[in-house]
GROMACS .gro file of C-alpha atoms in nm:
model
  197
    1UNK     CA    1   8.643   0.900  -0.801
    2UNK     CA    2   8.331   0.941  -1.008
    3UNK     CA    3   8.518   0.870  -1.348
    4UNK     CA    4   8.522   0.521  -1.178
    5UNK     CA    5   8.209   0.487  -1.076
    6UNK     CA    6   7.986   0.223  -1.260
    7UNK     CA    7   7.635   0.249  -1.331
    8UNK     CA    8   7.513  -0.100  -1.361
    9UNK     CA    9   7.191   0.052  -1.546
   10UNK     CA   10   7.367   0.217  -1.805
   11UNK     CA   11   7.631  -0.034  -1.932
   12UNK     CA   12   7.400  -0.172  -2.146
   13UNK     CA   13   7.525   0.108  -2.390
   14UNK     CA   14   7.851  -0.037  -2.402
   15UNK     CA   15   7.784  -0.413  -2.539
   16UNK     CA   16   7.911  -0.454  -2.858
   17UNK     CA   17   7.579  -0.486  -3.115
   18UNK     CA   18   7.380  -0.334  -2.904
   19UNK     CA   19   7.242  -0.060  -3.099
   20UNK     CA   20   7.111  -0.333  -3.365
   21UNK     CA   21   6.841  -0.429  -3.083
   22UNK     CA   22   6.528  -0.320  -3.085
   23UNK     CA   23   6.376  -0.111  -2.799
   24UNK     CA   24   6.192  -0.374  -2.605
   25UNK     CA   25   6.513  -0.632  -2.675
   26UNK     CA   26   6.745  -0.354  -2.552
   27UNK     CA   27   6.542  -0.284  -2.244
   28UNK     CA   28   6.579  -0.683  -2.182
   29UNK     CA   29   6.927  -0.621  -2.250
   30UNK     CA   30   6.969  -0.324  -1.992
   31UNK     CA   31   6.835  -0.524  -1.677
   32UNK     CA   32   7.048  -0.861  -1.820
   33UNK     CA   33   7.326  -0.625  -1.831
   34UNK     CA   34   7.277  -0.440  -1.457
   35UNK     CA   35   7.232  -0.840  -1.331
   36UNK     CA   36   7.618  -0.946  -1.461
   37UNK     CA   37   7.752  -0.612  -1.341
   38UNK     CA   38   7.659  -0.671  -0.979
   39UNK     CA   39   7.730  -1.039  -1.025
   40UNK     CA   40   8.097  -0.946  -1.163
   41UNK     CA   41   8.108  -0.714  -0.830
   42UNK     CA   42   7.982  -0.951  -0.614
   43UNK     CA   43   8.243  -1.244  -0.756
   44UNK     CA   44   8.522  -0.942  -0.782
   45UNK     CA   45   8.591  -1.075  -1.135
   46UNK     CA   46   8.584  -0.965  -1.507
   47UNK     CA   47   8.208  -0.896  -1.649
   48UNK     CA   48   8.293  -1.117  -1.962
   49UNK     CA   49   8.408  -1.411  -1.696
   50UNK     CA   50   8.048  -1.394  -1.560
   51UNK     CA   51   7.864  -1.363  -1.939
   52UNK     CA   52   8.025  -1.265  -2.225
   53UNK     CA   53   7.816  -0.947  -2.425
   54UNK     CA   54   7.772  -1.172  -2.753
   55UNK     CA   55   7.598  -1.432  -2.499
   56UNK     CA   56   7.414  -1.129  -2.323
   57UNK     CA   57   7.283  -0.960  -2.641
   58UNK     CA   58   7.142  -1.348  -2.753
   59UNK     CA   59   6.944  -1.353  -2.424
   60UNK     CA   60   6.809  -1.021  -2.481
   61UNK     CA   61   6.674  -1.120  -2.876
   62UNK     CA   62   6.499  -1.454  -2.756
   63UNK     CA   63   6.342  -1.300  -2.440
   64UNK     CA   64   6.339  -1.682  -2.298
   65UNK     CA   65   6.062  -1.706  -2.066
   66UNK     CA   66   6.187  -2.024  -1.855
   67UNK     CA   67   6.461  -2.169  -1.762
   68UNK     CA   68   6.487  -2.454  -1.998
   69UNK     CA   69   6.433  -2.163  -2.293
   70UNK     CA   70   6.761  -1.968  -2.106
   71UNK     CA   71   6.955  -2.231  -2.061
   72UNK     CA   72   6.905  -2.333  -2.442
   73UNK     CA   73   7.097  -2.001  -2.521
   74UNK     CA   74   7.520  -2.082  -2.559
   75UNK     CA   75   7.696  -1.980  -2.335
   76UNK     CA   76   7.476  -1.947  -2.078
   77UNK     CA   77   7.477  -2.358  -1.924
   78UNK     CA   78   7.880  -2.338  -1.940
   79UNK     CA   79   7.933  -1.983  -1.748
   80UNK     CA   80   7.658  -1.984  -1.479
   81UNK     CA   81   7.509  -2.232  -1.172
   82UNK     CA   82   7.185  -2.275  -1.139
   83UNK     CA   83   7.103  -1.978  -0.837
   84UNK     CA   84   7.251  -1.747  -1.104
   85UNK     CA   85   7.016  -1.855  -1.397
   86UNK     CA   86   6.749  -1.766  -1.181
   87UNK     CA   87   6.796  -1.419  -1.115
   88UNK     CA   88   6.946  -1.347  -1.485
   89UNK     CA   89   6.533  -1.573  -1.571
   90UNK     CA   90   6.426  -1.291  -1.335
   91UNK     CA   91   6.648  -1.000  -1.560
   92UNK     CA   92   6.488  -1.099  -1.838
   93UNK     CA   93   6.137  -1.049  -1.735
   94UNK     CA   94   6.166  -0.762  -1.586
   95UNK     CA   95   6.326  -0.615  -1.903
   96UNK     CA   96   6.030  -0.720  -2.100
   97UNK     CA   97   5.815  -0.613  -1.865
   98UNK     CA   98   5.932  -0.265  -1.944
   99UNK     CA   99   5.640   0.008  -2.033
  100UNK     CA  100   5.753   0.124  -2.391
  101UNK     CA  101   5.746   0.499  -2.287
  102UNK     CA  102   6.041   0.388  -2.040
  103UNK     CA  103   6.235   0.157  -2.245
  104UNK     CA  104   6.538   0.263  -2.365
  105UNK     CA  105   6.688   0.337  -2.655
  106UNK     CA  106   7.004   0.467  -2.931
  107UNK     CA  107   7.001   0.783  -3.086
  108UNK     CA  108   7.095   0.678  -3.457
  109UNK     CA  109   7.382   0.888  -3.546
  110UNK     CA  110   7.494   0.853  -3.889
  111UNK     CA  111   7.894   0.732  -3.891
  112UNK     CA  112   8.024   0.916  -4.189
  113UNK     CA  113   8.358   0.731  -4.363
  114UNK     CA  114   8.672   0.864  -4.262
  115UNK     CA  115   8.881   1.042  -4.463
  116UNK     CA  116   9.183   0.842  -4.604
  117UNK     CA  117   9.486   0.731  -4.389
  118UNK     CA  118   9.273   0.858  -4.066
  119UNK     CA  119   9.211   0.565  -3.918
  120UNK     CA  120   9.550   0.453  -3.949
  121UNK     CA  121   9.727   0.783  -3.859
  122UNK     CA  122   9.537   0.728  -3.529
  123UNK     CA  123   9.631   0.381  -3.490
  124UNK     CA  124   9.984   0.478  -3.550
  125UNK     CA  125   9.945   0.740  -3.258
  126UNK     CA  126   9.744   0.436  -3.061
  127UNK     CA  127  10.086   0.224  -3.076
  128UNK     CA  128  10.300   0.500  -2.996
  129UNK     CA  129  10.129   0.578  -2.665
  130UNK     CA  130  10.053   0.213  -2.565
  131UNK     CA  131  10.427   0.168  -2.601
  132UNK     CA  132  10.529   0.505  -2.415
  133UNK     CA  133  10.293   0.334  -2.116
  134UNK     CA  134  10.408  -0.003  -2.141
  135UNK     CA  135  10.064  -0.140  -2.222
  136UNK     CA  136   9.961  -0.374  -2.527
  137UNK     CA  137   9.769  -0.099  -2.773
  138UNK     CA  138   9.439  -0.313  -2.802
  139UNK     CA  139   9.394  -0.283  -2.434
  140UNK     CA  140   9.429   0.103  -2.499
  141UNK     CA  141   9.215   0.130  -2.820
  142UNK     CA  142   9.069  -0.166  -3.011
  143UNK     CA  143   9.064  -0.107  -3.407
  144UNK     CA  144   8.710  -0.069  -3.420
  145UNK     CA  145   8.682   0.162  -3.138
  146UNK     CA  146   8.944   0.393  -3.329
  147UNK     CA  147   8.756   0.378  -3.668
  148UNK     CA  148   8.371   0.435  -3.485
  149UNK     CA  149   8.578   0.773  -3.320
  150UNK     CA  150   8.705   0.841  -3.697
  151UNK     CA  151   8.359   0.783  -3.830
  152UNK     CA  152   8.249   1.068  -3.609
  153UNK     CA  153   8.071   0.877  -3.326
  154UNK     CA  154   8.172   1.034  -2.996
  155UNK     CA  155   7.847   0.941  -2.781
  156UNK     CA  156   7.913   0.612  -2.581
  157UNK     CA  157   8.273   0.559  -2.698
  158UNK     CA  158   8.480   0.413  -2.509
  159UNK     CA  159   8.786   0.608  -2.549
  160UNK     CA  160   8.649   0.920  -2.432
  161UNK     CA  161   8.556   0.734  -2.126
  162UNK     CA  162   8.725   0.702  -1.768
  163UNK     CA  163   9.152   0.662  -1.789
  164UNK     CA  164   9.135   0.601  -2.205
  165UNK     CA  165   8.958   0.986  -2.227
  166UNK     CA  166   9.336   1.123  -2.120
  167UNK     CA  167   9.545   0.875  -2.196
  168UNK     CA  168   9.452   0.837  -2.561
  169UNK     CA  169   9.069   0.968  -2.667
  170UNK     CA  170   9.099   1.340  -2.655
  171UNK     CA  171   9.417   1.323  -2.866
  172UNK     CA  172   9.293   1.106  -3.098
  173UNK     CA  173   8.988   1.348  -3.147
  174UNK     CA  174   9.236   1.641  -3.185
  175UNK     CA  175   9.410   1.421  -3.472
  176UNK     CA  176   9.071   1.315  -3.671
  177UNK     CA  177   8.939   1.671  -3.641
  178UNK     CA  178   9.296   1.815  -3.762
  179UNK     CA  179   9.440   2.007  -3.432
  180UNK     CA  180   9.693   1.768  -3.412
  181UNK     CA  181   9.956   1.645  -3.717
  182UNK     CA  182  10.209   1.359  -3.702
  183UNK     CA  183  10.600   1.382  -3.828
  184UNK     CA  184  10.858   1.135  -3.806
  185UNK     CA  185  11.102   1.223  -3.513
  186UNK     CA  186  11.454   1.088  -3.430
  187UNK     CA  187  11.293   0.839  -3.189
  188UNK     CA  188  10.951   0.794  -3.394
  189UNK     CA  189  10.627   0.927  -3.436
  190UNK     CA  190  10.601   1.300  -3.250
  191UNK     CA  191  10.236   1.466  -3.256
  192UNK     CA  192  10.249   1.845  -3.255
  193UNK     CA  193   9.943   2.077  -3.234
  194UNK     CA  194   9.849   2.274  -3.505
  195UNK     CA  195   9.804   2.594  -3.361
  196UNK     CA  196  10.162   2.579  -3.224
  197UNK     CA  197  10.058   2.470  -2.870
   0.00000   0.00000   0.00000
């Protein structure tokens, strides 16, 4: 049960762009962030339904300090009523109310280029899975998920998160790091390990 357990605090980490912030935008953008998780809850729909992140990650670079400043940011006038501008206002201040020892913030990892053909041997290995499960392979792994994990960056990723870590992440890491190869089979793509196993 705890692989499905959502932290509204720390999904912050997960908006696309976010680690282009700076600290006192990204501590804006953690409370903005903890506000449309328990509003998606609450509603019992999608998190992008409530805000999308692009929207989310505008909010947290202007900082708006009223309500006319808010609802001057797209996106915001067309997804939310007025009760919910309020407390997302009321987000936003608190973020930048933040004392800079507490805000948050990335640890810069450097994403090192891929070797050649990596990034396509695991989206290869990405369709052949997706299509083993009967799921579209974006909802599995999105291209740019699959070359950040070839690039080396592990810490945050969504494929080594929740169902995606078995279904697909820990295989794809065993491809990029060379414990796994890929042949053509009778029936397609077959991975085999390495070491035999």
């Amino acid at each position: 049960p705890a692989t499905y357990t959502v932290v509204p605090e720390a999904q912050y980490r997960r908006v696309k762009r976010a680690s282009a912030l700076s600290r006192r935008h990204l501590g804006v953008l953690l409370h903005v962030t903890a506000w449309r998780e328990r509003e998606a809850q609450r509603r019992d729909v999608p998190r992008r339904r409530v805000l999308a992140d692009e929207t989310l990650v505008e909010v947290a670079r202007r900082m708006p300090g009223d309500l006319a400043s808010l609802e001057a940011v797209r996106g915001v006038p067309d997804r939310l009523p007025h009760q919910s501008r309020a407390e997302l206002l009321e987000a936003v201040v608190r973020g930048a109310a933040m004392a800079d020892d507490d805000l948050p913030r990335f640890e810069r990892r450097e994403r090192r280029e891929p070797a050649e053909g990596v990034v396509e041997l695991m989206a290869a290995l990405v369709r052949v899975r997706a299509k083993e499960r009967r799921i579209a392979a974006p909802l599995l792994a999105s291209r740019d998920d699959i070359e950040a994990l070839a690039g080396g960056l592990r810490e945050g990723s969504p494929l080594l998160e929740g169902w995606r870590r078995q279904m697909i992440g820990l295989e794809l890491v065993d491809l990029a790091e060379g414990r796994i190869s890929l042949r053509a089979g009778e029936h397609g793509l077959v991975a085999d390990r390495v070491d035999g196993g």
